[in-house]
Coordinates of C-alpha atoms and ligand atoms in Angstrom, one line a residue:
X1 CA 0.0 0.0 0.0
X2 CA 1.3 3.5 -1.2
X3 CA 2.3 5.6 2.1
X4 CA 2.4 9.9 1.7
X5 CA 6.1 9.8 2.7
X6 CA 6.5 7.8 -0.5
X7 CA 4.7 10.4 -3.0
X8 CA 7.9 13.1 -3.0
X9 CA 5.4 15.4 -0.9
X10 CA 7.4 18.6 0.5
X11 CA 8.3 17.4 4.4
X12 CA 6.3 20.4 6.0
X13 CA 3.3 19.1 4.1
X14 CA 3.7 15.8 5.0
X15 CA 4.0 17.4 8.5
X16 CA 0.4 18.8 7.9
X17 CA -1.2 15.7 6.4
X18 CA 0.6 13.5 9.8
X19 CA -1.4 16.5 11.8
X20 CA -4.6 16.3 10.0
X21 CA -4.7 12.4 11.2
X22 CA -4.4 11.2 7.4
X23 CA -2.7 7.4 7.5
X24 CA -2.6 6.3 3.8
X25 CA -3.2 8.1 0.3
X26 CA -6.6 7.4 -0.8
X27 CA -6.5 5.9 -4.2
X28 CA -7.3 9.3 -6.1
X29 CA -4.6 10.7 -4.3
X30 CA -2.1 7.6 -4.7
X31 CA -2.9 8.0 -8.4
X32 CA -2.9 11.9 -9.1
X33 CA -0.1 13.4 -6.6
X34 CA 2.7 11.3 -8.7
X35 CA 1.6 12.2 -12.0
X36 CA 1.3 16.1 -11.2
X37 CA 5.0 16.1 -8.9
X38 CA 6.2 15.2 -11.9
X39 CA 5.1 18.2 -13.7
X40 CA 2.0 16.1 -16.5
X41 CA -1.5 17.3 -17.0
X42 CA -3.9 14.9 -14.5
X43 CA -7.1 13.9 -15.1
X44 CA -9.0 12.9 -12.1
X45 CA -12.3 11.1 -12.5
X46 CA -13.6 11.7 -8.9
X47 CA -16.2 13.3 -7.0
X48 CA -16.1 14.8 -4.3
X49 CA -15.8 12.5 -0.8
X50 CA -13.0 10.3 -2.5
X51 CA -9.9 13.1 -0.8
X52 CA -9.6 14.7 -4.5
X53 CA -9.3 18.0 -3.3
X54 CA -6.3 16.8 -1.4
X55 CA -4.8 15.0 -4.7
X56 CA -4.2 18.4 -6.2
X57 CA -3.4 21.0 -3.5
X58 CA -0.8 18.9 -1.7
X59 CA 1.6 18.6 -5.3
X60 CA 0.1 21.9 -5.7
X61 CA 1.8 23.5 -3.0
X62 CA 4.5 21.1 -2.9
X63 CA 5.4 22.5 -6.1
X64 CA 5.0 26.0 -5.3
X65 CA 6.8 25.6 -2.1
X66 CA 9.6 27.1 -4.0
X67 CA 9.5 30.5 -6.0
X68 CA 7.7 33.6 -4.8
X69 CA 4.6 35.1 -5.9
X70 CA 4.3 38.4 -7.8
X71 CA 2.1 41.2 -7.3
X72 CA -1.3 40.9 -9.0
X73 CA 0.7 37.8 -10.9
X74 CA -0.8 34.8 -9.0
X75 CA 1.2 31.5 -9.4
X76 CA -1.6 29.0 -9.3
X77 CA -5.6 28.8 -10.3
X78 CA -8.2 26.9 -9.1
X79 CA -11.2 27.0 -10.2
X80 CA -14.4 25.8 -8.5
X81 CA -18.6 26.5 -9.5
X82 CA -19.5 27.1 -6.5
X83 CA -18.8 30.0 -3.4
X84 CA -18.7 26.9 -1.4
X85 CA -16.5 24.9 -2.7
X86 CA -14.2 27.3 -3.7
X87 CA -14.3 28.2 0.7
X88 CA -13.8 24.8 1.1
X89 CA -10.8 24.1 -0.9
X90 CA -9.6 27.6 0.5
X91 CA -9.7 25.4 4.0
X92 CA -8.1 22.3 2.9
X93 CA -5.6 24.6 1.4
X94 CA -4.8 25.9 4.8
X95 CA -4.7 23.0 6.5
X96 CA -2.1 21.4 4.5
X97 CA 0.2 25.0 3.8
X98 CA 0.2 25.7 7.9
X99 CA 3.7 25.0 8.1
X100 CA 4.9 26.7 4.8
X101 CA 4.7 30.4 3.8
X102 CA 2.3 30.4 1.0
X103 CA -0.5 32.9 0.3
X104 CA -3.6 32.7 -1.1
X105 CA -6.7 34.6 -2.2
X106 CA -9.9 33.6 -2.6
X107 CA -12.1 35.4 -5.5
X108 CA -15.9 34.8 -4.8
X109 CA -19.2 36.6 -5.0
X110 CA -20.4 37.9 -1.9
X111 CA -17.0 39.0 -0.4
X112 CA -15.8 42.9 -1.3
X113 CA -13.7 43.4 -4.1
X114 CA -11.6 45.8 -2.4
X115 CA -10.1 43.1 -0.2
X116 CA -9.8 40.9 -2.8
X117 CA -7.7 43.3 -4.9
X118 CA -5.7 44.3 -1.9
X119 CA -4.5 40.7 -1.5
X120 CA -3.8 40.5 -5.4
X121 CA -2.1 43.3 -5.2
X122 CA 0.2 42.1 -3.0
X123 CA 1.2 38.9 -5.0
X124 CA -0.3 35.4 -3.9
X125 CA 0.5 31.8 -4.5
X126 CA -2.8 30.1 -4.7
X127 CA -5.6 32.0 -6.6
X128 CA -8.9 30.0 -5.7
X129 CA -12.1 30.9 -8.0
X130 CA -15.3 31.0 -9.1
X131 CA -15.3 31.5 -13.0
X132 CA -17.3 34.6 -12.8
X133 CA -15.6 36.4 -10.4
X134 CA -12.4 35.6 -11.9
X135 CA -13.1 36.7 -15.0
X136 CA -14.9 40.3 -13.4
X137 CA -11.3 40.7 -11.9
X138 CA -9.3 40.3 -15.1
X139 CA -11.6 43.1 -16.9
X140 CA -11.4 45.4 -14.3
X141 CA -7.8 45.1 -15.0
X142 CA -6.3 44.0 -11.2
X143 CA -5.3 40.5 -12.1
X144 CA -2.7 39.5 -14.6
X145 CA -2.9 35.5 -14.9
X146 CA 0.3 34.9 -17.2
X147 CA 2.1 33.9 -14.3
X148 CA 0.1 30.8 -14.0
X149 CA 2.0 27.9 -13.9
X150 CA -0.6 25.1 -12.4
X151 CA -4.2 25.7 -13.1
X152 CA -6.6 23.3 -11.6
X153 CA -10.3 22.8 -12.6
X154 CA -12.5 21.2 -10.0
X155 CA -15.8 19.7 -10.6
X156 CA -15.8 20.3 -14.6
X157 CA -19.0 18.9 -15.2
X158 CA -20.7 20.7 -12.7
X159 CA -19.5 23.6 -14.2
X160 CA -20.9 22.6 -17.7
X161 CA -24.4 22.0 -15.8
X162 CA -24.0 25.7 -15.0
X163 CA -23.1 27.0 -18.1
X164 CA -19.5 28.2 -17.0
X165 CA -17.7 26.2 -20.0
X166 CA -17.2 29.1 -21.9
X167 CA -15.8 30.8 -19.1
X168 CA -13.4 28.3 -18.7
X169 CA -12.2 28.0 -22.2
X170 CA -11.8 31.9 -21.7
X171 CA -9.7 31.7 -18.6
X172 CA -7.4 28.8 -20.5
X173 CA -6.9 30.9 -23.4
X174 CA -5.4 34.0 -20.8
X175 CA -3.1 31.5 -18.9
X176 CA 0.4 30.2 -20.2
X177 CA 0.2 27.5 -23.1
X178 CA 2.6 26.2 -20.9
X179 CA 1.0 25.8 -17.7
X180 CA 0.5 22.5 -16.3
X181 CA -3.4 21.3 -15.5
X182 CA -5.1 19.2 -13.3
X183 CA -9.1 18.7 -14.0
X184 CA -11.2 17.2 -11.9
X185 CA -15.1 15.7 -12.9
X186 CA -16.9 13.1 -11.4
X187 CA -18.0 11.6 -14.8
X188 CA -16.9 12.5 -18.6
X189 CA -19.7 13.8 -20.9
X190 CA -18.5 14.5 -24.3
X191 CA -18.6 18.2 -23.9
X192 CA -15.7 17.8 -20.8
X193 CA -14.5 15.1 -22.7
X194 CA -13.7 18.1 -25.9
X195 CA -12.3 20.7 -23.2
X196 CA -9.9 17.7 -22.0
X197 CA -8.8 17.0 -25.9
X198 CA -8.7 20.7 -25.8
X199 CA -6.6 21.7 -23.0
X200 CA -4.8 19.1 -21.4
X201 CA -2.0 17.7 -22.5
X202 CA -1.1 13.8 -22.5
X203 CA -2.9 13.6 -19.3
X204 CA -2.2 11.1 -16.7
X205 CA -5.8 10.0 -16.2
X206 CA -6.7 8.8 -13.1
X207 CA -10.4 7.3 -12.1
X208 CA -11.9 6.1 -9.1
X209 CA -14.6 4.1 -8.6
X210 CA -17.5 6.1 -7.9
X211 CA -17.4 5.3 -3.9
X212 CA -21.2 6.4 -4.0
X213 CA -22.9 3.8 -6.6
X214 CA -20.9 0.8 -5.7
X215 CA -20.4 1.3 -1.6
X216 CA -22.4 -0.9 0.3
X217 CA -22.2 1.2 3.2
X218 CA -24.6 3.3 1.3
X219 CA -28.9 1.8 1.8
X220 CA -31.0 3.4 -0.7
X221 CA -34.4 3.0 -1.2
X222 CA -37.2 4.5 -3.2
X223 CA -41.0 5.6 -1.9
X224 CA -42.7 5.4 -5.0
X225 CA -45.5 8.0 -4.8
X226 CA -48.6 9.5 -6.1
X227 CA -50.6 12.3 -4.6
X228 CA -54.6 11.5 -4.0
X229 CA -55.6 14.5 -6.3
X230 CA -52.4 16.1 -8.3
X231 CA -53.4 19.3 -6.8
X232 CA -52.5 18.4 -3.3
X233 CA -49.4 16.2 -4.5
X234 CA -46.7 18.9 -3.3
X235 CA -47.8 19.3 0.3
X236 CA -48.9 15.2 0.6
X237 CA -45.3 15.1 -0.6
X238 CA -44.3 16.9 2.3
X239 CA -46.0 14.7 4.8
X240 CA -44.6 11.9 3.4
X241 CA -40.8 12.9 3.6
X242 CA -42.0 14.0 7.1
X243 CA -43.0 10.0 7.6
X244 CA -40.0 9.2 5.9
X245 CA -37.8 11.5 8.6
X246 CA -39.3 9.8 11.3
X247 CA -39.9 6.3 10.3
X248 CA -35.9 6.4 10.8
X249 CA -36.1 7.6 14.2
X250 CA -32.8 8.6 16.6
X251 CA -30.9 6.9 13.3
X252 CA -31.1 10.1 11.5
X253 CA -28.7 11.9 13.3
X254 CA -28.4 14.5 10.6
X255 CA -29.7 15.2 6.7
X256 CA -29.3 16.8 3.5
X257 CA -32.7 17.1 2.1
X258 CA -32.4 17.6 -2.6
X259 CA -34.9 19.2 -4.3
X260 CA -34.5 20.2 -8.0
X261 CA -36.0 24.0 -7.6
X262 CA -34.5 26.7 -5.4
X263 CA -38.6 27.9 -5.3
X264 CA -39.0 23.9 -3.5
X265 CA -35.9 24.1 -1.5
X266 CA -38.1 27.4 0.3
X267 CA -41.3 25.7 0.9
X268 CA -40.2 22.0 1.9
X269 CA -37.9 24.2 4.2
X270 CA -40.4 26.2 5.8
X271 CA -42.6 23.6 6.2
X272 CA -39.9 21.3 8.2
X273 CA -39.7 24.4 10.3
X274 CA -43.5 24.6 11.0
X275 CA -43.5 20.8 11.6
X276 CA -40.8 21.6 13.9
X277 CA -37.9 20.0 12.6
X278 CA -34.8 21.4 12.8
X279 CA -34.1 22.3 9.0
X280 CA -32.5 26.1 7.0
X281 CA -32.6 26.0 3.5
X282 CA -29.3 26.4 1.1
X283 CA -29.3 27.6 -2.8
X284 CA -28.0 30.1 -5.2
X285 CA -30.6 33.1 -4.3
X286 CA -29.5 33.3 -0.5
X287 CA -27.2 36.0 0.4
X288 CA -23.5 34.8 0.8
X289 CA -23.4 35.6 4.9
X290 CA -26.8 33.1 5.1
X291 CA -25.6 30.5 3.3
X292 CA -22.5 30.7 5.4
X293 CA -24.3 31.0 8.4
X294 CA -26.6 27.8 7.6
X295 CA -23.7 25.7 6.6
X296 CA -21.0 26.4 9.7
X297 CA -24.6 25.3 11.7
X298 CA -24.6 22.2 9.6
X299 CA -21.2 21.1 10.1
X300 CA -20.8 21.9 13.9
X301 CA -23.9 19.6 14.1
X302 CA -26.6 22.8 15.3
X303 CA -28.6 22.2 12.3
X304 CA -29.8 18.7 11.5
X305 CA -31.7 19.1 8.0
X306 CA -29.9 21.1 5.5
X307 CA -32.8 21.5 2.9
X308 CA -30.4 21.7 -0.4
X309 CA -30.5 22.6 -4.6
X310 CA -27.7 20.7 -6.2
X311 CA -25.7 23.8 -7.3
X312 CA -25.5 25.0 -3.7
X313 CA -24.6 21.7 -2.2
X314 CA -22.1 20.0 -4.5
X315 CA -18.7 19.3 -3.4
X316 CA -19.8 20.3 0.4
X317 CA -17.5 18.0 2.6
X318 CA -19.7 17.6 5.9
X319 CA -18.3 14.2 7.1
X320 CA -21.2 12.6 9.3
X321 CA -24.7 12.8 7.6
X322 CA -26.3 9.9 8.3
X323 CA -29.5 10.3 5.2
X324 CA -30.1 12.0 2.6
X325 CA -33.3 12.5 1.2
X326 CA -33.9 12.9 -2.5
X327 CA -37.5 14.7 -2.2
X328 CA -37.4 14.6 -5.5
X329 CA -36.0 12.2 -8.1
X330 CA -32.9 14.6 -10.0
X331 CA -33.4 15.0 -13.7
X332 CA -30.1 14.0 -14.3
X333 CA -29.0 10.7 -13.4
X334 CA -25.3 11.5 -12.2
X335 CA -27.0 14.5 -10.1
X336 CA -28.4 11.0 -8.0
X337 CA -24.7 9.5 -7.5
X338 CA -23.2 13.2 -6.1
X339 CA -26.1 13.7 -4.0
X340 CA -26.5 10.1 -1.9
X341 CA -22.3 10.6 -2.4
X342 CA -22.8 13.3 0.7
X343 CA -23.6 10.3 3.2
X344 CA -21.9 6.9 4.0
X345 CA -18.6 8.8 3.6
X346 CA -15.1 7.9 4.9
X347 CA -16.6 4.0 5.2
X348 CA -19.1 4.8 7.7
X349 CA -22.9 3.8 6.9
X350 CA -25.5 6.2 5.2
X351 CA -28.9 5.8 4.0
X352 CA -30.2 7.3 0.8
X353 CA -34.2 8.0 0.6
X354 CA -36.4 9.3 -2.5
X355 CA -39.8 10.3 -2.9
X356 CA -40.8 9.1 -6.9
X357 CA -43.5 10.4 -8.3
X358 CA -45.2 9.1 -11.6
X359 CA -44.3 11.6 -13.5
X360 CA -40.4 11.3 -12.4
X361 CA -40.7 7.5 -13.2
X362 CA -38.7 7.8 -16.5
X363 CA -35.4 9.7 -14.3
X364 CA -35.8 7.1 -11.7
X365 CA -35.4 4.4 -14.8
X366 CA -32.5 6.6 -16.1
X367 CA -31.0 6.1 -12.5
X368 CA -31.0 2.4 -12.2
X369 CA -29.4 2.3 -15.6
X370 CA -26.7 4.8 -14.4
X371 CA -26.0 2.6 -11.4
X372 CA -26.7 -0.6 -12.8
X373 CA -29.0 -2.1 -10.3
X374 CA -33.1 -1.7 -8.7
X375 CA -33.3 1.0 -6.1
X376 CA -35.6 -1.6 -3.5
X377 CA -38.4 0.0 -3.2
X378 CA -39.7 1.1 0.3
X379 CA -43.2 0.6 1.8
X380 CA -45.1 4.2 2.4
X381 CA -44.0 4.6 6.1
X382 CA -47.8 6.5 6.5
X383 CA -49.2 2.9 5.6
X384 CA -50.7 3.9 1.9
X385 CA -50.3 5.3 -1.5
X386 CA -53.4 7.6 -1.3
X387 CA -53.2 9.7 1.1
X388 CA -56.1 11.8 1.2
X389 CA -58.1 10.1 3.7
X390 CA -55.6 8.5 6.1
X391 CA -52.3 10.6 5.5
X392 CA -53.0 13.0 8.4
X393 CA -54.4 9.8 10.9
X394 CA -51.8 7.5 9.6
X395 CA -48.6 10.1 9.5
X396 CA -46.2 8.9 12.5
X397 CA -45.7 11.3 15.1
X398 CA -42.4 12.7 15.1
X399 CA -41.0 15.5 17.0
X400 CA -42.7 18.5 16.2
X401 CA -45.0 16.8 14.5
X402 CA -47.9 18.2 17.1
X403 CA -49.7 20.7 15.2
X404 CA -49.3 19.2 11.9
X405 CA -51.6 16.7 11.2
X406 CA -54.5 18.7 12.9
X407 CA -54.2 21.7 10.8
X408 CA -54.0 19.3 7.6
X409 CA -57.2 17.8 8.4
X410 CA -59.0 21.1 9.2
X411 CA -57.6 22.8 6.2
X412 CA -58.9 20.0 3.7
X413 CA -62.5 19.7 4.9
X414 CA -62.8 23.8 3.9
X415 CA -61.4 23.0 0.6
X416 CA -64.0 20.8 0.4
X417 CA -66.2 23.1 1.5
X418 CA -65.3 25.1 -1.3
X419 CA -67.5 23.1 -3.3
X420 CA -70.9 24.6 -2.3
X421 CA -71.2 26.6 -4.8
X422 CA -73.4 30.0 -2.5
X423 CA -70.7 30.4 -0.2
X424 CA -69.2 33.9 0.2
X425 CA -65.2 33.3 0.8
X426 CA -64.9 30.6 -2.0
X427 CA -64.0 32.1 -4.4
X428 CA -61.0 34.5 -2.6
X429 CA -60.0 30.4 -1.7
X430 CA -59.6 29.6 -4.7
X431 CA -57.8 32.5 -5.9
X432 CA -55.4 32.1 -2.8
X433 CA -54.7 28.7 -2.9
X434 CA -53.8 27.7 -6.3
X435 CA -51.0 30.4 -6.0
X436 CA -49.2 29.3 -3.3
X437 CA -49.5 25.9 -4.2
X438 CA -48.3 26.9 -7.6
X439 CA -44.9 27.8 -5.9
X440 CA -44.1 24.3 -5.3
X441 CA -43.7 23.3 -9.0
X442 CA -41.6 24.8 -11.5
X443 CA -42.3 27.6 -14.1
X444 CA -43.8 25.7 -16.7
X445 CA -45.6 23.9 -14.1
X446 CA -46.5 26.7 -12.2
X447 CA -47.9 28.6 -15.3
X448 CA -50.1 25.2 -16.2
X449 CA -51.7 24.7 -12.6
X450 CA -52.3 28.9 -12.7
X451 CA -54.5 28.5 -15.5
X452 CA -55.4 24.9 -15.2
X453 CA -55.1 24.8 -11.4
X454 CA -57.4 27.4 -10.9
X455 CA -60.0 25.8 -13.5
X456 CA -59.6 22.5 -11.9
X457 CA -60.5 23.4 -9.1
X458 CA -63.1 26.3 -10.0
X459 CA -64.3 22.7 -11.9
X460 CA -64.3 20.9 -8.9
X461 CA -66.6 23.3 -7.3
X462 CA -69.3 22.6 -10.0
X463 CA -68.6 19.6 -9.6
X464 CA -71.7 18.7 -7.1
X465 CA -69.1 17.3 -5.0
X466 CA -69.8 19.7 -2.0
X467 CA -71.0 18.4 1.3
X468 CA -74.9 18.7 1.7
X469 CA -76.9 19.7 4.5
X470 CA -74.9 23.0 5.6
X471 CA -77.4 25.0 4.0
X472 CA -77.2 29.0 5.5
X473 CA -75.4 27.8 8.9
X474 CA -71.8 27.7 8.1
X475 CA -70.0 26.5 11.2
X476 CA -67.2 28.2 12.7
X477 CA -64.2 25.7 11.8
X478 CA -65.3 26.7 8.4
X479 CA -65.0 30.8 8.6
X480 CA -61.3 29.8 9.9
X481 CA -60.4 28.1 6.7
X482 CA -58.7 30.6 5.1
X483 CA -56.1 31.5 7.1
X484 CA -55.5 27.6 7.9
X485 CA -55.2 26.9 4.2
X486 CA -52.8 29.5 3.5
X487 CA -50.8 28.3 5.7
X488 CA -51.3 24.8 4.9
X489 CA -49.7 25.0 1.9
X490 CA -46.4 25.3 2.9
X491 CA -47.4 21.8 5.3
Ligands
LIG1 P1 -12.7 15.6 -0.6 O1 -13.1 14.5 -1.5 O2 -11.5 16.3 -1.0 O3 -13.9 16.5 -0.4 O4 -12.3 15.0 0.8 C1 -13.3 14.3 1.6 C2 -12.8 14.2 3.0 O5 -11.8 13.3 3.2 C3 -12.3 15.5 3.6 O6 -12.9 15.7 4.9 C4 -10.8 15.3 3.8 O7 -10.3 16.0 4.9 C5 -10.7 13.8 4.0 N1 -9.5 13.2 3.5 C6 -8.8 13.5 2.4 N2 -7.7 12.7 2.2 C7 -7.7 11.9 3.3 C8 -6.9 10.8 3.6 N3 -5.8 10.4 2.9 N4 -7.2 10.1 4.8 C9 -8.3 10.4 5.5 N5 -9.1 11.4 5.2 C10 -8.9 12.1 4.1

């Protein structure tokens, strides 16, 4: 088995690694910190989990351990798509330099450009980077980047899900033909696969299996699901990750919650929150100093559900989550591997949970291609597949889960009370609830159920369906059904 002190690591890194409690190379490590001491191109299949950010920051600054940095001249890129992960490999960066004088910068949204440029200014050895930012720097004319000499690219095809390929080929094109790369990407699509042809050079390439499809220490298992009306899908959805949550009791130490919409990430949130469970939200539209906030509470273990987009939890390194939940199935099946890739990691046992609804069936098909074998498929933890009548007796009680189930049932006999056709409030109802429920789905989604939504369920209150007998006497529970629905729809 390779050992560090037989990689040709600088001694004071190897110093910092004995420090950090690190006994043996992982293999993306054993394979990649050769190769790139000895000066080739690497590329890394890898995602995040497998200790890749340590396979090119410990030859990085092993290399860069001698020379000296020159003002607004950095010696070294890296490049990451997300604020996040370009914070994080700021940290692992130093960890692993605490004994050498290196100095680095880290260009990101959120953080003043004034301090930025100040540290530029001054010269530093490690430039870390989101594209964007990078780029804003260069035209404003503070940052020259022909003294690059290693540029590294982390998580390539997450930047080609965010559109930043063009960026990088930009960024390529201002740095030395003869710079030395190291890209990273947890899985080759053709358009990575060109920028590699493009830009690398005779790469050493060096793949690991993906830890998350074929690691045993990893349970998944798949709720498949279908709301009683499609109207009331989102917020039965809810309860049933809520049943999900506590069908695995004091096991569930900690989460990470995937949605595919920022606009879900919000509501599934907020309605942990009102179900009392201990859950913040994380994606793209948060300001910087939240999004910080929520994550530092996340990793010390003061938050237990991190409700998550894909964008704004890629490459995170929290070390013990024991779930995640997939709330809903990703569009893209590799999005599936990175996200149940965030538990079971550093061999210790994780659980992976998803809510499928029909209409995700085909993703979920596209999934069990991608990793080769049948998610099992779990039993409804509430008892049923229709929900409507028993989901609010049947739901488990959880913590917090005390006011729940109440205002569910109160808030759906109303909206069936809806349905008789003289009474006053309906129609403000229907106008209210539509919309909010409409934030739940995506644009094109939320633009069919606006129109169609609303003519459902103007439909449904034609529809004779209405309880009979109220006549003029409304009871009270009724007159209170506004405000409970509205605020039902984030349950
Ligand atoms: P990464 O894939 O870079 O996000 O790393 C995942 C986690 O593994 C981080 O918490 C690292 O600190 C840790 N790690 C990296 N290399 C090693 C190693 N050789 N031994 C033990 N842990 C490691």
């Amino acid at each position: 088995m390779t050992k560090f002190s037989d990689l040709n690591l600088n001694p004071k890194v190897l110093k910092a690694i004995d420090e950090a409690g690190y006994e043996t190379p992982t293999p993306i490590q054993a394979g990649a910190i050769p190769a790139a001491l000895e000066g080739r191109d690497v590329l890394g299949i890898a995602q995040t989990g497998t200790g890749k950010t340590a396979s090119f920051v410990l030859p990085m600054i092993t290399l860069l351990a001698r020379g000296r940095a020159r003002a607004r001249m950095p010696r070294s890129l890296v490049l990451c798509p997300t604020r996040e992960l370009a914070a994080q490999v700021a940290e692992n960066f130093d960890t692993y330099t605490k004994h050498l004088k290196l100095t680095k910068a880290l260009l990101i949204g959120g953080v003043s450009f004034k301090e930025q440029d100040m540290l530029i200014d001054r010269g530093v050895d490690v430039l870390i980077a989101t594209p964007g930012r990078l780029l804003d720097h260069f035209e404003r004319g503070k940052l020259l980047l022909t003294g690059v000499q290693i540029m590294v690219v982390d998580e390539a095809d997450r930047m080609l899900d965010m559109g930043f390929i063009p960026d990088i080929e930009r960024i390529f094109s201002l740095t030395p033909f003869t710079r030395q790369t190291l890209f990273f990407s947890a899985t080759m699509a053709p358009e990575i696969e060109r920028i590699t042809n493009t830009f690398l050079s005779a790469p050493a390439r060096v793949e690991v299996a993906r830890q998350a499809t074929t690691g045993e220490n990893i349970k998944q298992g798949v709720l498949m699901f279908k709301g009683s009306r499609k109207d009331r899908e989102p917020s039965e959805k809810r309860d049933a990750l809520r049943a999900l949550i506590d069908a695995e009791g004091d096991k569930c130490t900690n989460a990470i919650i995937f949605c595919n919409r920022k606009t879900d990430v919000d509501i599934v949130s907020k309605s942990l929150a009102k179900h009392g469970y201990d859950a913040a939200p994380i994606h793209g539209d948060l300001d910087q100093s939240q999004r910080t906030h929520t994550l530092d509470g996340f990793r010390a273990g003061t938050l237990r559900f991190l409700v998550a987009s894909d964008v704004a939890a890629r490459g995170l390194d929290v070390p013990a989550v024991s779930h995640v939940f997939n709330f809903d199935v990703p569009s893209h099946a590799e999005d599936y591997v990175h996200r149940i890739g965030r538990t079971g990691r550093a061999g210790r046992d994780g659980k992976a949970v998803m809510i499928c609804i029909p209409r995700d069936e085909k993703n979920l098909a596209d999934i069990e291609r991608l990793v080769q074998k049948e998610i099992p498929r779990l039993a409804d933890p509430r008892g049923t597949n229709a929900p409507a009548p028993q989901a609010d007796t049947a739901e488990p009680k959880g913590e917090g889960e005390s006011t729940g189930p109440k205002k569910r049932t109160r808030s759906r006999k109303p909206a069936k009370t809806d349905t008789t056709p003289d009474q006053k409030p309906a129609p403000d109802k229907a106008e209210t609830a539509p919309q909010k429920q409409d934030q739940s789905g995506d644009q094109d989604k939320q633009n069919r159920n606006t129109r169609g939504g609303r003519s459902r369920s103007s439909g449904n209150r034609d529809s004779g369906n209405s309880p009979v007998g109220l006549g003029d006497h409304m009871p009270g529970f009724i007159a209170m059904s506004f405000e409970e629905r509205t605020e039902s729809e984030t349950s």
